[in-house]
Short mmCIF file of C-alpha atoms in Angstrom, two decimals:
data_model
loop_
_atom_site.label_atom_id
_atom_site.label_comp_id
_atom_site.label_asym_id
_atom_site.label_seq_id
_atom_site.Cartn_x
_atom_site.Cartn_y
_atom_site.Cartn_z
CA MET A 1 68.78 13.21 44.02
CA SER A 2 69.17 15.37 47.07
CA ASN A 3 66.67 18.08 47.82
CA PRO A 4 68.12 21.35 46.48
CA ILE A 5 66.42 23.39 49.21
CA GLU A 6 67.72 21.28 52.07
CA GLN A 7 71.05 23.10 52.16
CA PHE A 8 69.35 26.28 53.34
CA GLN A 9 67.90 24.69 56.45
CA VAL A 10 68.81 26.38 59.70
CA HIS A 11 69.18 23.92 62.54
CA PRO A 12 70.28 24.58 66.10
CA ILE A 13 73.66 23.35 67.26
CA VAL A 14 73.42 24.56 70.85
CA PRO A 15 69.73 24.99 71.77
CA LEU A 16 69.26 28.05 73.96
CA GLU A 17 66.22 29.88 75.20
CA LEU A 18 66.02 33.22 76.93
CA GLY A 19 62.69 34.42 78.32
CA GLY A 20 60.67 32.33 75.87
CA VAL A 21 62.70 33.54 72.89
CA ASN A 22 64.63 30.98 70.90
CA ILE A 23 68.23 32.21 70.72
CA SER A 24 69.82 28.89 69.79
CA PHE A 25 73.30 28.89 68.36
CA THR A 26 72.55 27.66 64.82
CA ASN A 27 74.66 26.61 61.85
CA SER A 28 73.92 30.06 60.42
CA ALA A 29 75.35 31.70 63.54
CA LEU A 30 78.32 29.34 63.40
CA MET A 31 79.12 30.45 59.84
CA MET A 32 78.87 34.10 60.86
CA VAL A 33 81.30 33.50 63.72
CA ALA A 34 83.55 31.60 61.31
CA THR A 35 83.37 34.51 58.85
CA VAL A 36 84.38 37.02 61.50
CA ALA A 37 87.13 34.69 62.72
CA VAL A 38 88.53 34.11 59.22
CA THR A 39 88.43 37.84 58.43
CA THR A 40 90.16 38.74 61.70
CA VAL A 41 92.82 36.07 61.39
CA PHE A 42 93.45 36.89 57.73
CA LEU A 43 93.78 40.64 58.28
CA THR A 44 95.81 40.37 61.49
CA LEU A 45 98.26 37.74 60.31
CA SER A 46 98.72 39.16 56.82
CA VAL A 47 99.80 42.60 58.00
CA ARG A 48 101.67 41.42 61.10
CA LYS A 49 105.09 41.76 59.49
CA ARG A 50 104.37 45.29 58.27
CA ALA A 51 106.91 44.81 55.52
CA LEU A 52 107.74 47.82 53.36
CA VAL A 53 107.76 45.48 50.41
CA PRO A 54 104.63 43.43 51.02
CA GLY A 55 104.57 39.68 50.71
CA ARG A 56 101.73 37.76 49.10
CA TRP A 57 99.31 37.88 52.00
CA GLN A 58 100.07 41.47 52.85
CA SER A 59 99.58 42.41 49.20
CA LEU A 60 96.18 40.78 49.25
CA ALA A 61 95.15 42.63 52.40
CA GLU A 62 96.44 45.94 51.01
CA LEU A 63 94.67 45.30 47.73
CA ILE A 64 91.32 44.88 49.47
CA TYR A 65 91.96 47.90 51.68
CA GLU A 66 92.80 50.12 48.72
CA PHE A 67 89.86 48.77 46.75
CA ILE A 68 87.38 49.78 49.44
CA ALA A 69 89.16 53.07 50.15
CA GLY A 70 89.01 53.88 46.44
CA MET A 71 85.36 52.91 46.22
CA LEU A 72 84.51 55.17 49.14
CA ARG A 73 86.53 58.05 47.69
CA GLU A 74 84.90 57.78 44.28
CA ASN A 75 81.35 57.36 45.47
CA VAL A 76 81.23 59.47 48.61
CA GLY A 77 84.30 61.71 48.47
CA GLN A 78 86.46 63.00 51.31
CA GLU A 79 83.50 63.26 53.71
CA GLY A 80 83.07 59.51 53.46
CA ARG A 81 86.34 58.79 55.27
CA PRO A 82 84.86 58.47 58.78
CA TYR A 83 82.60 55.69 57.51
CA PHE A 84 85.43 53.60 56.09
CA PRO A 85 85.61 51.10 58.98
CA PHE A 86 81.92 50.32 58.65
CA ILE A 87 81.97 49.96 54.87
CA PHE A 88 85.12 47.83 55.03
CA SER A 89 83.62 45.53 57.68
CA LEU A 90 80.42 45.24 55.67
CA PHE A 91 82.33 44.28 52.54
CA MET A 92 84.53 41.74 54.31
CA PHE A 93 81.58 40.18 56.11
CA VAL A 94 79.54 39.69 52.93
CA LEU A 95 82.55 38.66 50.84
CA ILE A 96 83.98 36.09 53.24
CA GLY A 97 80.48 34.85 54.08
CA ASN A 98 79.72 34.28 50.39
CA LEU A 99 83.05 32.58 49.76
CA LEU A 100 82.90 30.33 52.84
CA GLY A 101 79.39 29.37 51.78
CA LEU A 102 80.78 27.94 48.55
CA LEU A 103 82.83 25.37 50.44
CA PRO A 104 81.22 21.93 50.20
CA GLY A 105 79.02 21.13 53.15
CA SER A 106 79.03 24.62 54.60
CA PHE A 107 76.15 27.01 54.97
CA THR A 108 75.64 30.38 53.26
CA PHE A 109 74.06 32.82 55.67
CA THR A 110 73.65 35.41 52.89
CA SER A 111 71.15 33.04 51.25
CA HIS A 112 68.66 33.93 53.98
CA ILE A 113 66.62 37.02 53.26
CA ILE A 114 66.30 37.91 56.94
CA VAL A 115 70.09 38.20 57.21
CA THR A 116 70.52 40.34 54.10
CA PHE A 117 67.44 42.40 54.93
CA VAL A 118 68.72 43.19 58.42
CA MET A 119 72.11 44.20 57.01
CA ALA A 120 70.41 46.39 54.40
CA SER A 121 68.15 47.89 57.07
CA VAL A 122 71.12 48.77 59.26
CA VAL A 123 72.67 50.60 56.30
CA PHE A 124 69.35 52.26 55.47
CA VAL A 125 68.59 53.43 59.01
CA GLY A 126 72.18 54.58 59.53
CA VAL A 127 72.19 56.54 56.28
CA THR A 128 68.84 58.17 57.08
CA VAL A 129 70.08 59.17 60.54
CA ILE A 130 73.24 60.64 58.98
CA GLY A 131 71.10 62.53 56.47
CA PHE A 132 68.90 64.06 59.15
CA ALA A 133 71.89 64.80 61.38
CA ARG A 134 73.69 66.68 58.59
CA HIS A 135 70.77 68.44 56.94
CA GLY A 136 68.02 68.46 59.57
CA LEU A 137 64.52 68.80 58.19
CA HIS A 138 66.02 70.03 54.93
CA PHE A 139 66.66 66.34 54.22
CA LEU A 140 62.92 65.92 53.57
CA ARG A 141 63.22 68.11 50.47
CA MET A 142 64.82 65.09 48.86
CA PHE A 143 61.34 63.65 48.45
CA PHE A 144 60.13 66.30 46.06
CA PRO A 145 61.72 66.62 42.64
CA ASN A 146 63.05 70.10 42.00
CA GLY A 147 61.10 72.06 39.43
CA ALA A 148 57.98 69.90 39.33
CA PRO A 149 54.65 71.76 39.57
CA LEU A 150 53.56 72.05 43.21
CA ALA A 151 50.18 70.45 42.49
CA THR A 152 51.84 67.14 41.59
CA ALA A 153 53.29 66.85 45.10
CA VAL A 154 50.20 64.94 46.22
CA ILE A 155 51.23 62.00 44.05
CA LEU A 156 54.97 62.51 43.70
CA VAL A 157 55.83 62.74 47.40
CA PRO A 158 54.20 59.40 48.37
CA ILE A 159 55.82 57.74 45.36
CA GLU A 160 59.24 59.09 46.26
CA VAL A 161 58.79 58.10 49.91
CA ILE A 162 57.81 54.56 48.90
CA SER A 163 60.68 54.45 46.47
CA TYR A 164 63.04 55.51 49.26
CA LEU A 165 61.60 52.98 51.69
CA SER A 166 61.93 50.15 49.17
CA ARG A 167 65.73 50.57 49.14
CA PRO A 168 66.55 48.17 51.98
CA LEU A 169 64.20 45.60 50.49
CA SER A 170 65.69 45.72 47.00
CA LEU A 171 69.23 45.81 48.43
CA GLY A 172 68.57 42.78 50.62
CA VAL A 173 66.60 40.83 48.02
CA ARG A 174 69.31 41.23 45.40
CA LEU A 175 72.03 39.60 47.52
CA PHE A 176 69.67 36.91 48.82
CA ALA A 177 68.27 36.03 45.37
CA ASN A 178 71.70 35.75 43.77
CA MET A 179 73.12 33.52 46.47
CA THR A 180 70.04 31.30 46.74
CA ALA A 181 69.67 30.83 42.98
CA GLY A 182 73.36 30.04 42.59
CA HIS A 183 73.37 27.41 45.30
CA ILE A 184 70.21 25.76 44.00
CA ILE A 185 71.72 25.53 40.49
CA LEU A 186 74.91 24.01 41.92
CA THR A 187 72.99 21.37 43.87
CA ILE A 188 70.77 20.43 40.93
CA LEU A 189 73.75 20.10 38.59
CA GLY A 190 75.51 18.04 41.24
CA GLY A 191 72.48 15.76 41.33
CA PHE A 192 72.71 15.27 37.54
CA VAL A 193 76.35 14.27 37.84
CA ALA A 194 75.47 11.59 40.37
CA MET A 195 72.47 10.34 38.36
CA LEU A 196 74.10 9.97 34.95
CA GLY A 197 76.94 7.68 35.99
CA VAL A 198 79.71 7.73 33.35
CA PHE A 199 77.94 10.37 31.28
CA GLY A 200 77.96 12.52 34.38
CA ILE A 201 81.21 13.91 33.01
CA PHE A 202 79.22 16.35 30.84
CA PRO A 203 77.27 17.98 33.66
CA LEU A 204 80.47 17.84 35.71
CA ALA A 205 82.26 19.95 33.10
CA PHE A 206 79.35 22.37 33.11
CA LEU A 207 79.29 22.33 36.91
CA THR A 208 82.94 23.34 36.97
CA GLY A 209 82.15 26.35 34.83
CA VAL A 210 79.16 27.31 36.95
CA MET A 211 81.30 27.00 40.08
CA VAL A 212 83.74 29.54 38.66
CA LEU A 213 80.79 31.77 37.83
CA GLU A 214 79.53 31.39 41.39
CA PHE A 215 82.86 32.54 42.79
CA GLY A 216 82.57 35.57 40.53
CA ILE A 217 79.02 36.23 41.73
CA ALA A 218 80.05 35.82 45.37
CA MET A 219 82.59 38.61 44.94
CA LEU A 220 80.43 40.72 42.63
CA GLN A 221 77.49 40.67 45.01
CA ALA A 222 79.69 41.70 47.93
CA TYR A 223 80.89 44.56 45.73
CA VAL A 224 77.35 45.52 44.67
CA PHE A 225 76.11 45.51 48.25
CA THR A 226 78.97 47.73 49.37
CA VAL A 227 78.88 50.10 46.43
CA LEU A 228 75.13 50.67 46.86
CA SER A 229 75.70 51.41 50.55
CA CYS A 230 78.30 53.96 49.44
CA ILE A 231 75.83 55.54 47.01
CA TYR A 232 73.16 55.80 49.70
CA LEU A 233 75.76 57.38 51.97
CA HIS A 234 76.64 59.83 49.20
CA ASP A 235 73.00 60.83 48.80
CA ALA A 236 72.66 61.43 52.53
CA ILE A 237 75.86 63.51 52.75
CA HIS A 238 75.70 65.52 49.54
CA MET A 239 72.02 66.14 49.25
CA HIS A 240 71.18 67.77 45.95
CA MET B 1 126.77 55.09 39.67
CA PRO B 2 123.98 55.80 37.26
CA GLU B 3 122.52 52.28 37.42
CA ASP B 4 121.78 52.67 41.10
CA ARG B 5 119.66 55.71 40.62
CA THR B 6 117.31 54.29 38.05
CA PRO B 7 115.07 52.24 40.38
CA PHE B 8 114.74 55.18 42.75
CA ASP B 9 113.74 57.51 39.94
CA ASP B 10 111.11 55.01 39.03
CA LEU B 11 109.96 54.82 42.63
CA GLU B 12 109.80 58.60 42.81
CA ALA B 13 107.62 58.74 39.70
CA ARG B 14 105.35 56.07 41.01
CA LEU B 15 105.03 57.79 44.36
CA ARG B 16 104.06 61.00 42.60
CA ALA B 17 101.48 59.17 40.53
CA ALA B 18 100.07 57.51 43.63
CA ARG B 19 99.89 60.83 45.49
CA ALA B 20 98.15 62.50 42.57
CA LYS B 21 95.63 59.71 42.53
CA GLN B 22 95.08 60.04 46.26
CA GLY B 23 94.49 63.75 46.03
CA GLU B 24 92.13 64.28 43.15
CA GLY B 25 90.12 61.13 43.67
CA ALA B 26 90.78 58.56 41.04
CA LYS B 27 88.45 58.46 38.10
CA ALA B 28 85.83 55.78 38.30
CA GLU B 29 86.58 52.66 36.40
CA PRO B 30 83.66 51.27 34.46
CA ALA B 31 81.75 48.94 36.73
CA GLY B 32 81.51 46.33 34.00
CA THR B 33 78.53 44.20 33.26
CA GLY B 34 79.64 41.36 35.51
CA PRO B 35 79.26 37.67 34.82
CA LEU B 36 75.50 37.87 34.51
CA GLY B 37 75.29 40.72 32.02
CA GLY B 38 71.76 41.29 30.73
CA MET B 39 70.37 38.61 33.01
CA GLY B 40 71.63 40.55 36.03
CA LEU B 41 70.01 43.74 34.83
CA GLY B 42 66.73 41.95 34.15
CA LEU B 43 66.75 40.41 37.61
CA ARG B 44 67.48 43.77 39.11
CA LEU B 45 64.60 45.50 37.34
CA GLY B 46 62.27 42.77 38.56
CA VAL B 47 63.51 43.21 42.11
CA GLU B 48 63.02 46.98 41.94
CA MET B 49 59.43 46.63 40.74
CA MET B 50 58.64 43.99 43.34
CA ALA B 51 60.20 45.97 46.18
CA GLY B 52 58.18 49.08 45.32
CA ILE B 53 54.91 47.17 45.17
CA ALA B 54 55.68 45.22 48.36
CA VAL B 55 56.55 48.34 50.34
CA GLY B 56 53.51 50.21 48.98
CA GLY B 57 51.22 47.30 49.81
CA GLY B 58 52.78 46.97 53.25
CA ILE B 59 52.28 50.65 54.07
CA GLY B 60 48.70 50.50 52.84
CA PHE B 61 47.99 47.37 54.88
CA GLY B 62 49.47 48.95 58.01
CA LEU B 63 47.55 52.19 57.59
CA ASP B 64 44.34 50.25 56.97
CA ARG B 65 44.78 48.41 60.25
CA VAL B 66 45.38 51.67 62.12
CA CYS B 67 42.57 53.62 60.46
CA GLY B 68 40.10 50.78 60.04
CA THR B 69 39.48 51.58 56.39
CA ARG B 70 40.01 48.00 55.32
CA PRO B 71 40.55 47.76 51.59
CA TRP B 72 40.85 51.36 50.41
CA LEU B 73 44.22 52.62 51.60
CA MET B 74 45.90 49.38 50.62
CA ALA B 75 44.48 49.64 47.10
CA MET B 76 45.69 53.23 46.85
CA PHE B 77 49.15 52.50 48.19
CA LEU B 78 49.53 49.46 45.96
CA ILE B 79 49.06 51.75 42.96
CA LEU B 80 51.49 54.28 44.42
CA GLY B 81 53.91 51.44 45.12
CA LEU B 82 53.63 50.32 41.53
CA GLY B 83 54.48 53.87 40.50
CA ALA B 84 57.51 53.87 42.79
CA GLY B 85 58.57 50.46 41.51
CA VAL B 86 58.33 51.56 37.89
CA ALA B 87 60.21 54.76 38.69
CA ASN B 88 62.99 52.80 40.39
CA ALA B 89 63.17 50.27 37.58
CA TRP B 90 63.29 53.11 35.04
CA ARG B 91 66.13 54.74 36.94
CA ALA B 92 68.01 51.46 37.18
CA ALA B 93 67.54 50.79 33.47
CA HIS B 94 68.75 54.25 32.50
CA GLY B 95 71.73 54.07 34.78
CA VAL B 96 70.68 57.05 36.89
CA ASP B 97 70.74 54.60 39.80
CA GLU B 98 69.22 54.76 43.20
CA THR B 99 68.95 58.45 43.88
CA VAL B 100 65.65 59.45 45.34
CA GLY B 101 64.35 62.62 43.76
CA LEU B 102 64.19 62.77 40.02
CA GLN B 103 66.10 66.04 39.91
CA ALA B 104 69.05 64.52 41.71
CA ALA B 105 68.92 61.54 39.40
CA ARG B 106 68.88 63.78 36.34
CA GLU B 107 71.82 65.79 37.60
CA ARG B 108 73.72 62.64 38.19
CA ALA B 109 72.91 61.41 34.69
CA GLY B 110 74.10 64.72 33.24
CA LEU B 111 77.26 64.47 35.32
CA LEU B 112 77.86 60.99 34.05
CA GLU B 113 77.47 62.04 30.43
CA ASP B 114 80.13 64.69 30.98
CA ASP B 115 82.44 62.07 32.38
CA GLY B 116 81.83 59.99 29.32
CA GLU B 117 82.02 56.89 31.48
CA GLY B 118 78.70 55.40 32.57
CA LYS B 119 78.44 54.17 36.12
CA ASP B 120 75.39 52.24 35.12
CA GLU B 121 74.51 48.69 35.83
CA ARG B 122 75.86 47.52 39.08
#
């Protein structure tokens, strides 16, 4: 039976070093490039015809566009419009990355916590900067619940600050944990199929079901990641 | 030619519907429980707790190194982190989601009740 953790190994394809720092082009980096390439090719080719009555591919592209536009409108409102390109890119990157990772033999970069954590941190830092830019120091009032007795501030403010700072961690961990767990389950079930010979048909049937579930999770997690970014953006723009 | 006009009437109606939707901001569809259902929520609560404790412990550890007060600040911030983790998990469980500031979270919960449609459980 193959090692279920082995699939997450990052290994260099083109070893590079710059000033003592290892900047090798790895399989993880290759999948990211592939994700960007697939997204670009898909979006460019599908809307190239600019048909008034969209074909299949154009419909798909428009569907995704409207989905994200609607998500941004519902969660952030009209002020969220300038951030649409970022949110859309974020969604496409996570979605296509998750889906490409489900192809046999490929690598899922979202199953590495450093990748998801950096993405979550970019969102977090960006949202905090937007909050301070729009509200100035008034933004800090967010850390004290309205109407609580002033004496409780000593405890409440640190708790709220920690709770705010734990956002990128919980956002990153959620995507990472879902992808990692899913891929480990798939590999272990695959190992059962190989081990059981003829009776492997039973785990194979189960594996098929889990695979469908994994496709669902790949899309759901991309949605969750994006929708939470939208909510954070909402909090920074419309501070209560 | 009455038959010819029918599809265009339909198109007109659909355009109007689409424009109305664009303007007022379509009402949120229920997020749905997703394929994982209760398992997803449980996982999420665990993550929220863990993240709070980890961040609290991390801040405490960092401050200890700066101030040279080895165990004390970390112990204090671990407890505060636990508080933050529980608060976040509570918010997640009650569907008042990620908003920092309990007041904001409460307002949002009230707003959601008015809507009748919970945005809980993502």
